[in-house]
PDB file of C-alpha atoms and ligand atoms in Angstrom:
ATOM      1  CA  UNK A   1      67.838 137.298 125.958  1.00 73.00           C
ATOM      2  CA  UNK A   2      65.470 138.634 122.787  1.00 89.00           C
ATOM      3  CA  UNK A   3      67.684 140.391 120.188  1.00 96.00           C
ATOM      4  CA  UNK A   4      66.423 144.071 119.816  1.00 97.00           C
ATOM      5  CA  UNK A   5      65.729 145.008 116.143  1.00 98.00           C
ATOM      6  CA  UNK A   6      67.155 147.272 114.404  1.00 98.00           C
ATOM      7  CA  UNK A   7      65.815 149.240 111.838  1.00 98.00           C
ATOM      8  CA  UNK A   8      68.258 151.315 109.765  1.00 98.00           C
ATOM      9  CA  UNK A   9      66.701 154.561 107.395  1.00 98.00           C
ATOM     10  CA  UNK A  10      67.834 153.711 103.789  1.00 97.00           C
ATOM     11  CA  UNK A  11      68.590 155.919 101.449  1.00 96.00           C
ATOM     12  CA  UNK A  12      68.370 156.148  96.864  1.00 96.00           C
ATOM     13  CA  UNK A  13      70.726 154.430  95.349  1.00 94.00           C
ATOM     14  CA  UNK A  14      70.334 156.170  91.238  1.00 92.00           C
ATOM     15  CA  UNK A  15      72.474 154.142  88.678  1.00 90.00           C
ATOM     16  CA  UNK A  16      73.677 155.505  85.614  1.00 89.00           C
ATOM     17  CA  UNK A  17      74.721 152.516  83.544  1.00 86.00           C
ATOM     18  CA  UNK A  18      73.893 148.709  83.483  1.00 85.00           C
ATOM     19  CA  UNK A  19      70.598 147.821  82.638  1.00 87.00           C
ATOM     20  CA  UNK A  20      67.731 149.931  83.739  1.00 87.00           C
ATOM     21  CA  UNK A  21      70.522 153.426  84.032  1.00 89.00           C
ATOM     22  CA  UNK A  22      68.337 156.397  86.022  1.00 90.00           C
ATOM     23  CA  UNK A  23      66.032 153.421  88.445  1.00 93.00           C
ATOM     24  CA  UNK A  24      65.461 153.953  91.881  1.00 94.00           C
ATOM     25  CA  UNK A  25      66.872 152.081  94.424  1.00 94.00           C
ATOM     26  CA  UNK A  26      66.239 151.683  97.959  1.00 96.00           C
ATOM     27  CA  UNK A  27      69.647 150.271  99.199  1.00 95.00           C
ATOM     28  CA  UNK A  28      72.068 150.341 103.072  1.00 97.00           C
ATOM     29  CA  UNK A  29      75.321 149.372 102.389  1.00 97.00           C
ATOM     30  CA  UNK A  30      76.033 146.424 104.099  1.00 97.00           C
ATOM     31  CA  UNK A  31      78.417 147.147 106.912  1.00 98.00           C
ATOM     32  CA  UNK A  32      75.906 148.599 108.570  1.00 98.00           C
ATOM     33  CA  UNK A  33      74.020 144.773 108.384  1.00 98.00           C
ATOM     34  CA  UNK A  34      76.520 142.995 109.206  1.00 97.00           C
ATOM     35  CA  UNK A  35      77.572 145.113 111.717  1.00 98.00           C
ATOM     36  CA  UNK A  36      74.293 145.293 113.835  1.00 98.00           C
ATOM     37  CA  UNK A  37      74.761 141.657 113.655  1.00 97.00           C
ATOM     38  CA  UNK A  38      78.339 141.133 114.585  1.00 97.00           C
ATOM     39  CA  UNK A  39      77.001 143.695 117.725  1.00 97.00           C
ATOM     40  CA  UNK A  40      73.834 140.685 118.109  1.00 97.00           C
ATOM     41  CA  UNK A  41      71.280 142.589 116.589  1.00 98.00           C
ATOM     42  CA  UNK A  42      68.433 142.024 114.220  1.00 98.00           C
ATOM     43  CA  UNK A  43      68.252 144.288 112.324  1.00 98.00           C
ATOM     44  CA  UNK A  44      65.415 146.042 109.274  1.00 98.00           C
ATOM     45  CA  UNK A  45      65.775 147.864 106.287  1.00 98.00           C
ATOM     46  CA  UNK A  46      63.696 151.085 106.170  1.00 98.00           C
ATOM     47  CA  UNK A  47      63.252 152.010 102.766  1.00 98.00           C
ATOM     48  CA  UNK A  48      62.217 156.435 101.667  1.00 98.00           C
ATOM     49  CA  UNK A  49      59.097 157.442 102.784  1.00 97.00           C
ATOM     50  CA  UNK A  50      56.992 159.835 100.536  1.00 92.00           C
ATOM     51  CA  UNK A  51      54.541 159.758 103.025  1.00 93.00           C
ATOM     52  CA  UNK A  52      56.187 160.549 106.186  1.00 88.00           C
ATOM     53  CA  UNK A  53      52.829 160.096 108.245  1.00 91.00           C
ATOM     54  CA  UNK A  54      53.601 156.619 107.626  1.00 97.00           C
ATOM     55  CA  UNK A  55      56.906 157.534 108.667  1.00 98.00           C
ATOM     56  CA  UNK A  56      55.604 156.775 112.425  1.00 97.00           C
ATOM     57  CA  UNK A  57      53.666 153.110 111.621  1.00 98.00           C
ATOM     58  CA  UNK A  58      57.189 152.345 110.262  1.00 98.00           C
ATOM     59  CA  UNK A  59      59.179 152.987 113.231  1.00 98.00           C
ATOM     60  CA  UNK A  60      57.128 151.472 115.261  1.00 97.00           C
ATOM     61  CA  UNK A  61      57.892 148.558 117.120  1.00 96.00           C
ATOM     62  CA  UNK A  62      61.709 149.151 116.654  1.00 98.00           C
ATOM     63  CA  UNK A  63      63.852 148.757 120.134  1.00 98.00           C
ATOM     64  CA  UNK A  64      66.164 151.281 117.577  1.00 98.00           C
ATOM     65  CA  UNK A  65      66.663 153.326 115.093  1.00 98.00           C
ATOM     66  CA  UNK A  66      70.239 153.522 113.035  1.00 98.00           C
ATOM     67  CA  UNK A  67      70.551 156.387 110.421  1.00 98.00           C
ATOM     68  CA  UNK A  68      72.746 155.349 107.369  1.00 97.00           C
ATOM     69  CA  UNK A  69      75.159 158.129 105.628  1.00 96.00           C
ATOM     70  CA  UNK A  70      74.331 159.460 102.462  1.00 95.00           C
ATOM     71  CA  UNK A  71      74.872 162.944 100.773  1.00 95.00           C
ATOM     72  CA  UNK A  72      74.178 165.874 101.007  1.00 97.00           C
ATOM     73  CA  UNK A  73      71.399 167.909 103.725  1.00 98.00           C
ATOM     74  CA  UNK A  74      69.605 169.940 101.712  1.00 98.00           C
ATOM     75  CA  UNK A  75      70.509 173.519 102.840  1.00 98.00           C
ATOM     76  CA  UNK A  76      67.022 174.562 103.359  1.00 98.00           C
ATOM     77  CA  UNK A  77      66.648 172.182 105.822  1.00 98.00           C
ATOM     78  CA  UNK A  78      69.075 174.550 108.765  1.00 98.00           C
ATOM     79  CA  UNK A  79      68.093 177.228 106.550  1.00 98.00           C
ATOM     80  CA  UNK A  80      70.845 178.537 104.555  1.00 98.00           C
ATOM     81  CA  UNK A  81      71.323 178.780 101.026  1.00 98.00           C
ATOM     82  CA  UNK A  82      73.916 176.688  98.850  1.00 97.00           C
ATOM     83  CA  UNK A  83      76.862 177.809  98.853  1.00 97.00           C
ATOM     84  CA  UNK A  84      79.024 176.686  96.093  1.00 96.00           C
ATOM     85  CA  UNK A  85      80.713 173.202  97.575  1.00 95.00           C
ATOM     86  CA  UNK A  86      77.717 172.413  98.655  1.00 96.00           C
ATOM     87  CA  UNK A  87      77.164 168.842  98.052  1.00 96.00           C
ATOM     88  CA  UNK A  88      74.449 166.484  95.645  1.00 95.00           C
ATOM     89  CA  UNK A  89      71.740 166.782  97.743  1.00 96.00           C
ATOM     90  CA  UNK A  90      67.633 164.860  97.729  1.00 96.00           C
ATOM     91  CA  UNK A  91      66.224 166.774  99.786  1.00 95.00           C
ATOM     92  CA  UNK A  92      62.808 163.551 100.098  1.00 96.00           C
ATOM     93  CA  UNK A  93      65.685 161.529 101.835  1.00 97.00           C
ATOM     94  CA  UNK A  94      66.237 164.242 103.298  1.00 98.00           C
ATOM     95  CA  UNK A  95      62.519 164.946 105.148  1.00 98.00           C
ATOM     96  CA  UNK A  96      62.442 160.489 105.849  1.00 98.00           C
ATOM     97  CA  UNK A  97      65.325 161.466 107.951  1.00 98.00           C
ATOM     98  CA  UNK A  98      63.943 163.928 109.870  1.00 98.00           C
ATOM     99  CA  UNK A  99      60.839 161.704 110.112  1.00 98.00           C
ATOM    100  CA  UNK A 100      62.664 158.473 111.372  1.00 98.00           C
ATOM    101  CA  UNK A 101      63.889 161.386 114.135  1.00 98.00           C
ATOM    102  CA  UNK A 102      60.417 162.772 115.238  1.00 98.00           C
ATOM    103  CA  UNK A 103      58.809 159.828 115.081  1.00 97.00           C
ATOM    104  CA  UNK A 104      61.134 157.643 116.953  1.00 98.00           C
ATOM    105  CA  UNK A 105      61.938 160.484 119.240  1.00 97.00           C
ATOM    106  CA  UNK A 106      58.061 160.365 119.823  1.00 97.00           C
ATOM    107  CA  UNK A 107      57.517 156.552 120.157  1.00 97.00           C
ATOM    108  CA  UNK A 108      60.592 157.086 122.170  1.00 97.00           C
ATOM    109  CA  UNK A 109      63.257 154.372 120.214  1.00 98.00           C
ATOM    110  CA  UNK A 110      66.984 154.658 120.933  1.00 98.00           C
ATOM    111  CA  UNK A 111      67.980 156.393 118.222  1.00 98.00           C
ATOM    112  CA  UNK A 112      72.669 155.577 116.642  1.00 98.00           C
ATOM    113  CA  UNK A 113      72.958 158.443 114.219  1.00 98.00           C
ATOM    114  CA  UNK A 114      76.495 157.598 112.057  1.00 98.00           C
ATOM    115  CA  UNK A 115      77.700 160.660 109.445  1.00 98.00           C
ATOM    116  CA  UNK A 116      74.829 162.117 107.837  1.00 98.00           C
ATOM    117  CA  UNK A 117      73.118 160.511 109.934  1.00 98.00           C
ATOM    118  CA  UNK A 118      74.032 162.632 112.342  1.00 98.00           C
ATOM    119  CA  UNK A 119      73.684 166.058 111.082  1.00 98.00           C
ATOM    120  CA  UNK A 120      70.362 165.091 110.394  1.00 98.00           C
ATOM    121  CA  UNK A 121      70.310 164.561 114.220  1.00 98.00           C
ATOM    122  CA  UNK A 122      71.681 168.107 114.807  1.00 98.00           C
ATOM    123  CA  UNK A 123      69.526 170.142 112.254  1.00 98.00           C
ATOM    124  CA  UNK A 124      66.116 168.134 113.314  1.00 98.00           C
ATOM    125  CA  UNK A 125      66.363 169.114 116.082  1.00 98.00           C
ATOM    126  CA  UNK A 126      67.156 173.290 114.998  1.00 98.00           C
ATOM    127  CA  UNK A 127      71.251 173.197 114.797  1.00 98.00           C
ATOM    128  CA  UNK A 128      72.838 173.179 110.931  1.00 98.00           C
ATOM    129  CA  UNK A 129      75.822 172.926 109.759  1.00 98.00           C
ATOM    130  CA  UNK A 130      78.966 173.702 108.061  1.00 97.00           C
ATOM    131  CA  UNK A 131      78.446 172.709 104.462  1.00 97.00           C
ATOM    132  CA  UNK A 132      82.265 172.643 103.834  1.00 96.00           C
ATOM    133  CA  UNK A 133      84.581 171.812 106.418  1.00 96.00           C
ATOM    134  CA  UNK A 134      86.975 172.113 103.572  1.00 93.00           C
ATOM    135  CA  UNK A 135      86.444 176.761 102.283  1.00 93.00           C
ATOM    136  CA  UNK A 136      84.927 177.368 106.064  1.00 92.00           C
ATOM    137  CA  UNK A 137      87.307 177.469 107.869  1.00 89.00           C
ATOM    138  CA  UNK A 138      90.573 178.053 108.057  1.00 86.00           C
ATOM    139  CA  UNK A 139      92.592 175.315 108.938  1.00 86.00           C
ATOM    140  CA  UNK A 140      90.659 171.529 108.998  1.00 90.00           C
ATOM    141  CA  UNK A 141      92.752 168.269 108.423  1.00 95.00           C
ATOM    142  CA  UNK A 142      92.310 166.041 106.092  1.00 95.00           C
ATOM    143  CA  UNK A 143      88.074 164.392 107.157  1.00 96.00           C
ATOM    144  CA  UNK A 144      87.554 162.671 103.122  1.00 96.00           C
ATOM    145  CA  UNK A 145      90.576 160.399 103.526  1.00 96.00           C
ATOM    146  CA  UNK A 146      92.914 159.185 101.401  1.00 96.00           C
ATOM    147  CA  UNK A 147      92.795 155.244 103.316  1.00 96.00           C
ATOM    148  CA  UNK A 148      90.247 152.467 102.636  1.00 96.00           C
ATOM    149  CA  UNK A 149      87.087 153.207 104.896  1.00 97.00           C
ATOM    150  CA  UNK A 150      87.798 151.033 107.143  1.00 96.00           C
ATOM    151  CA  UNK A 151      91.776 152.373 107.980  1.00 97.00           C
ATOM    152  CA  UNK A 152      91.663 155.258 110.261  1.00 97.00           C
ATOM    153  CA  UNK A 153      93.111 157.963 109.815  1.00 97.00           C
ATOM    154  CA  UNK A 154      92.710 160.916 112.150  1.00 98.00           C
ATOM    155  CA  UNK A 155      92.052 161.560 116.037  1.00 98.00           C
ATOM    156  CA  UNK A 156      88.816 162.384 118.300  1.00 98.00           C
ATOM    157  CA  UNK A 157      89.071 164.039 121.222  1.00 98.00           C
ATOM    158  CA  UNK A 158      85.388 162.371 123.234  1.00 98.00           C
ATOM    159  CA  UNK A 159      84.247 164.024 126.075  1.00 98.00           C
ATOM    160  CA  UNK A 160      84.075 162.849 129.562  1.00 98.00           C
ATOM    161  CA  UNK A 161      81.245 161.201 130.770  1.00 97.00           C
ATOM    162  CA  UNK A 162      80.022 160.556 127.674  1.00 98.00           C
ATOM    163  CA  UNK A 163      78.455 157.622 126.605  1.00 98.00           C
ATOM    164  CA  UNK A 164      81.369 157.833 123.501  1.00 98.00           C
ATOM    165  CA  UNK A 165      83.392 157.222 125.876  1.00 98.00           C
ATOM    166  CA  UNK A 166      81.983 155.090 127.737  1.00 98.00           C
ATOM    167  CA  UNK A 167      82.693 152.745 124.751  1.00 98.00           C
ATOM    168  CA  UNK A 168      86.315 154.286 123.697  1.00 98.00           C
ATOM    169  CA  UNK A 169      88.312 155.787 126.425  1.00 98.00           C
ATOM    170  CA  UNK A 170      88.905 159.604 126.024  1.00 98.00           C
ATOM    171  CA  UNK A 171      90.191 159.722 122.825  1.00 98.00           C
ATOM    172  CA  UNK A 172      89.606 157.042 119.274  1.00 98.00           C
ATOM    173  CA  UNK A 173      91.496 156.320 116.200  1.00 98.00           C
ATOM    174  CA  UNK A 174      88.291 156.973 112.977  1.00 98.00           C
ATOM    175  CA  UNK A 175      87.876 156.193 109.722  1.00 98.00           C
ATOM    176  CA  UNK A 176      86.591 159.550 108.321  1.00 98.00           C
ATOM    177  CA  UNK A 177      84.494 159.793 104.763  1.00 98.00           C
ATOM    178  CA  UNK A 178      82.769 163.468 105.572  1.00 97.00           C
ATOM    179  CA  UNK A 179      83.042 167.283 104.044  1.00 97.00           C
ATOM    180  CA  UNK A 180      80.101 168.859 105.951  1.00 97.00           C
ATOM    181  CA  UNK A 181      79.703 169.095 109.626  1.00 97.00           C
ATOM    182  CA  UNK A 182      77.705 170.102 113.092  1.00 98.00           C
ATOM    183  CA  UNK A 183      78.329 174.171 112.712  1.00 97.00           C
ATOM    184  CA  UNK A 184      76.338 174.714 116.166  1.00 98.00           C
ATOM    185  CA  UNK A 185      75.230 172.016 117.683  1.00 98.00           C
ATOM    186  CA  UNK A 186      71.038 172.292 118.258  1.00 98.00           C
ATOM    187  CA  UNK A 187      69.843 172.353 121.748  1.00 97.00           C
ATOM    188  CA  UNK A 188      69.732 170.160 124.268  1.00 97.00           C
ATOM    189  CA  UNK A 189      72.614 167.741 122.648  1.00 98.00           C
ATOM    190  CA  UNK A 190      76.416 167.619 123.657  1.00 97.00           C
ATOM    191  CA  UNK A 191      79.923 167.579 121.768  1.00 98.00           C
ATOM    192  CA  UNK A 192      81.698 164.114 122.859  1.00 98.00           C
ATOM    193  CA  UNK A 193      83.576 164.547 120.855  1.00 98.00           C
ATOM    194  CA  UNK A 194      86.140 166.828 118.034  1.00 98.00           C
ATOM    195  CA  UNK A 195      88.698 166.031 115.924  1.00 98.00           C
ATOM    196  CA  UNK A 196      91.736 168.004 116.651  1.00 97.00           C
ATOM    197  CA  UNK A 197      90.635 170.607 114.022  1.00 96.00           C
ATOM    198  CA  UNK A 198      87.976 171.135 116.653  1.00 96.00           C
ATOM    199  CA  UNK A 199      85.164 169.102 113.349  1.00 97.00           C
ATOM    200  CA  UNK A 200      82.580 167.988 115.764  1.00 98.00           C
ATOM    201  CA  UNK A 201      82.591 164.208 115.365  1.00 98.00           C
ATOM    202  CA  UNK A 202      79.979 162.976 117.769  1.00 98.00           C
ATOM    203  CA  UNK A 203      76.931 164.704 119.361  1.00 98.00           C
ATOM    204  CA  UNK A 204      73.632 162.874 122.362  1.00 98.00           C
ATOM    205  CA  UNK A 205      71.156 164.463 124.011  1.00 98.00           C
ATOM    206  CA  UNK A 206      71.856 165.391 127.453  1.00 95.00           C
ATOM    207  CA  UNK A 207      68.211 164.336 128.137  1.00 94.00           C
ATOM    208  CA  UNK A 208      65.185 161.861 127.233  1.00 93.00           C
ATOM    209  CA  UNK A 209      65.682 158.938 125.358  1.00 95.00           C
ATOM    210  CA  UNK A 210      69.388 158.416 124.094  1.00 98.00           C
ATOM    211  CA  UNK A 211      70.186 159.934 120.974  1.00 98.00           C
ATOM    212  CA  UNK A 212      74.096 159.672 119.552  1.00 98.00           C
ATOM    213  CA  UNK A 213      75.202 160.545 116.187  1.00 98.00           C
ATOM    214  CA  UNK A 214      78.591 159.850 115.181  1.00 98.00           C
ATOM    215  CA  UNK A 215      80.954 162.120 111.958  1.00 98.00           C
ATOM    216  CA  UNK A 216      82.721 158.946 111.216  1.00 98.00           C
ATOM    217  CA  UNK A 217      82.277 155.304 109.713  1.00 98.00           C
ATOM    218  CA  UNK A 218      82.536 152.220 112.851  1.00 98.00           C
ATOM    219  CA  UNK A 219      80.122 150.093 110.992  1.00 98.00           C
ATOM    220  CA  UNK A 220      82.842 149.743 107.788  1.00 98.00           C
ATOM    221  CA  UNK A 221      86.000 149.384 110.797  1.00 98.00           C
ATOM    222  CA  UNK A 222      83.075 146.927 112.878  1.00 97.00           C
ATOM    223  CA  UNK A 223      82.659 145.027 109.206  1.00 94.00           C
ATOM    224  CA  UNK A 224      86.374 144.920 109.653  1.00 94.00           C
ATOM    225  CA  UNK A 225      86.614 143.426 112.871  1.00 94.00           C
ATOM    226  CA  UNK A 226      88.281 146.684 114.867  1.00 97.00           C
ATOM    227  CA  UNK A 227      86.881 145.229 118.237  1.00 97.00           C
ATOM    228  CA  UNK A 228      86.349 149.217 119.432  1.00 97.00           C
ATOM    229  CA  UNK A 229      83.968 149.238 117.099  1.00 98.00           C
ATOM    230  CA  UNK A 230      82.349 146.314 118.033  1.00 98.00           C
ATOM    231  CA  UNK A 231      81.727 147.486 120.761  1.00 98.00           C
ATOM    232  CA  UNK A 232      79.809 150.836 119.565  1.00 98.00           C
ATOM    233  CA  UNK A 233      77.360 148.639 118.529  1.00 98.00           C
ATOM    234  CA  UNK A 234      77.256 145.857 121.222  1.00 98.00           C
ATOM    235  CA  UNK A 235      76.823 149.398 123.687  1.00 98.00           C
ATOM    236  CA  UNK A 236      74.441 151.076 121.543  1.00 98.00           C
ATOM    237  CA  UNK A 237      72.288 147.017 121.159  1.00 98.00           C
ATOM    238  CA  UNK A 238      72.485 148.074 125.603  1.00 97.00           C
ATOM    239  CA  UNK A 239      71.040 150.380 125.070  1.00 97.00           C
ATOM    240  CA  UNK A 240      68.577 149.930 123.276  1.00 97.00           C
ATOM    241  CA  UNK A 241      67.478 147.033 125.537  1.00 95.00           C
ATOM    242  CA  UNK A 242      66.886 148.913 128.764  1.00 92.00           C
ATOM    243  CA  UNK A 243      64.840 151.350 127.122  1.00 88.00           C
ATOM    244  CA  UNK A 244      62.927 147.705 126.144  1.00 80.00           C
ATOM    245  CA  UNK A 245      62.753 146.886 130.134  1.00 83.00           C
ATOM    246  CA  UNK A 246      61.673 151.066 130.523  1.00 80.00           C
ATOM    247  CA  UNK A 247      59.114 150.348 128.330  1.00 70.00           C
TER     248      UNK A 247
HETATM  249 MN1   MN B   1      86.286 163.510 109.954  1.00 56.26          MN
END
């Protein structure tokens, strides 16, 4: 069967040293590329566009979309003012992510959001974020781990009957590189994974084309041959094939 072609929503890397300090580079971490390759997909990179009308043309014809991680999301986009612990934002990247999600939804392209990608999905459909779990939650675990990126450091509990449960089972161990999280979940979405402190680690859309977001970084684990996380990308690839067959 033909390999699904998956667009990875990219980011902007501001070079602060080297030959051209200050230059902007379109980039994705190669872990996403390698994980999708391992899962039998053909990844292509979707650079951040400034004309959001063009985004529909950019994603048209893709079999799936992966939203990659990145900086914090501009809180103005979900109706909040920035609190003291809010991190660096680049709202043009966020607006691009929201446009990719909207275009993907209109074209019924399956979407898998990772870290910021999951947060962007939630904001795109009207949800909000906790700007800083460390200062806004009474007690929380360490979600910005002090361990190599491919090491799992905390547990998640997975919702029965969800897409994630089909791959991960009832519980899984995941890595963690975030200080923000989903606060109020967008309508039409379910919480499908949580850490022991209650932090939301996975959301899925109830109806319509497939949309799932995860707060951890499966690509960093899959790149280091974590079998379950490779299976997660394979399961997403299956969703992309099914959607293609339904067209
Ligand atoms: Mn976490």
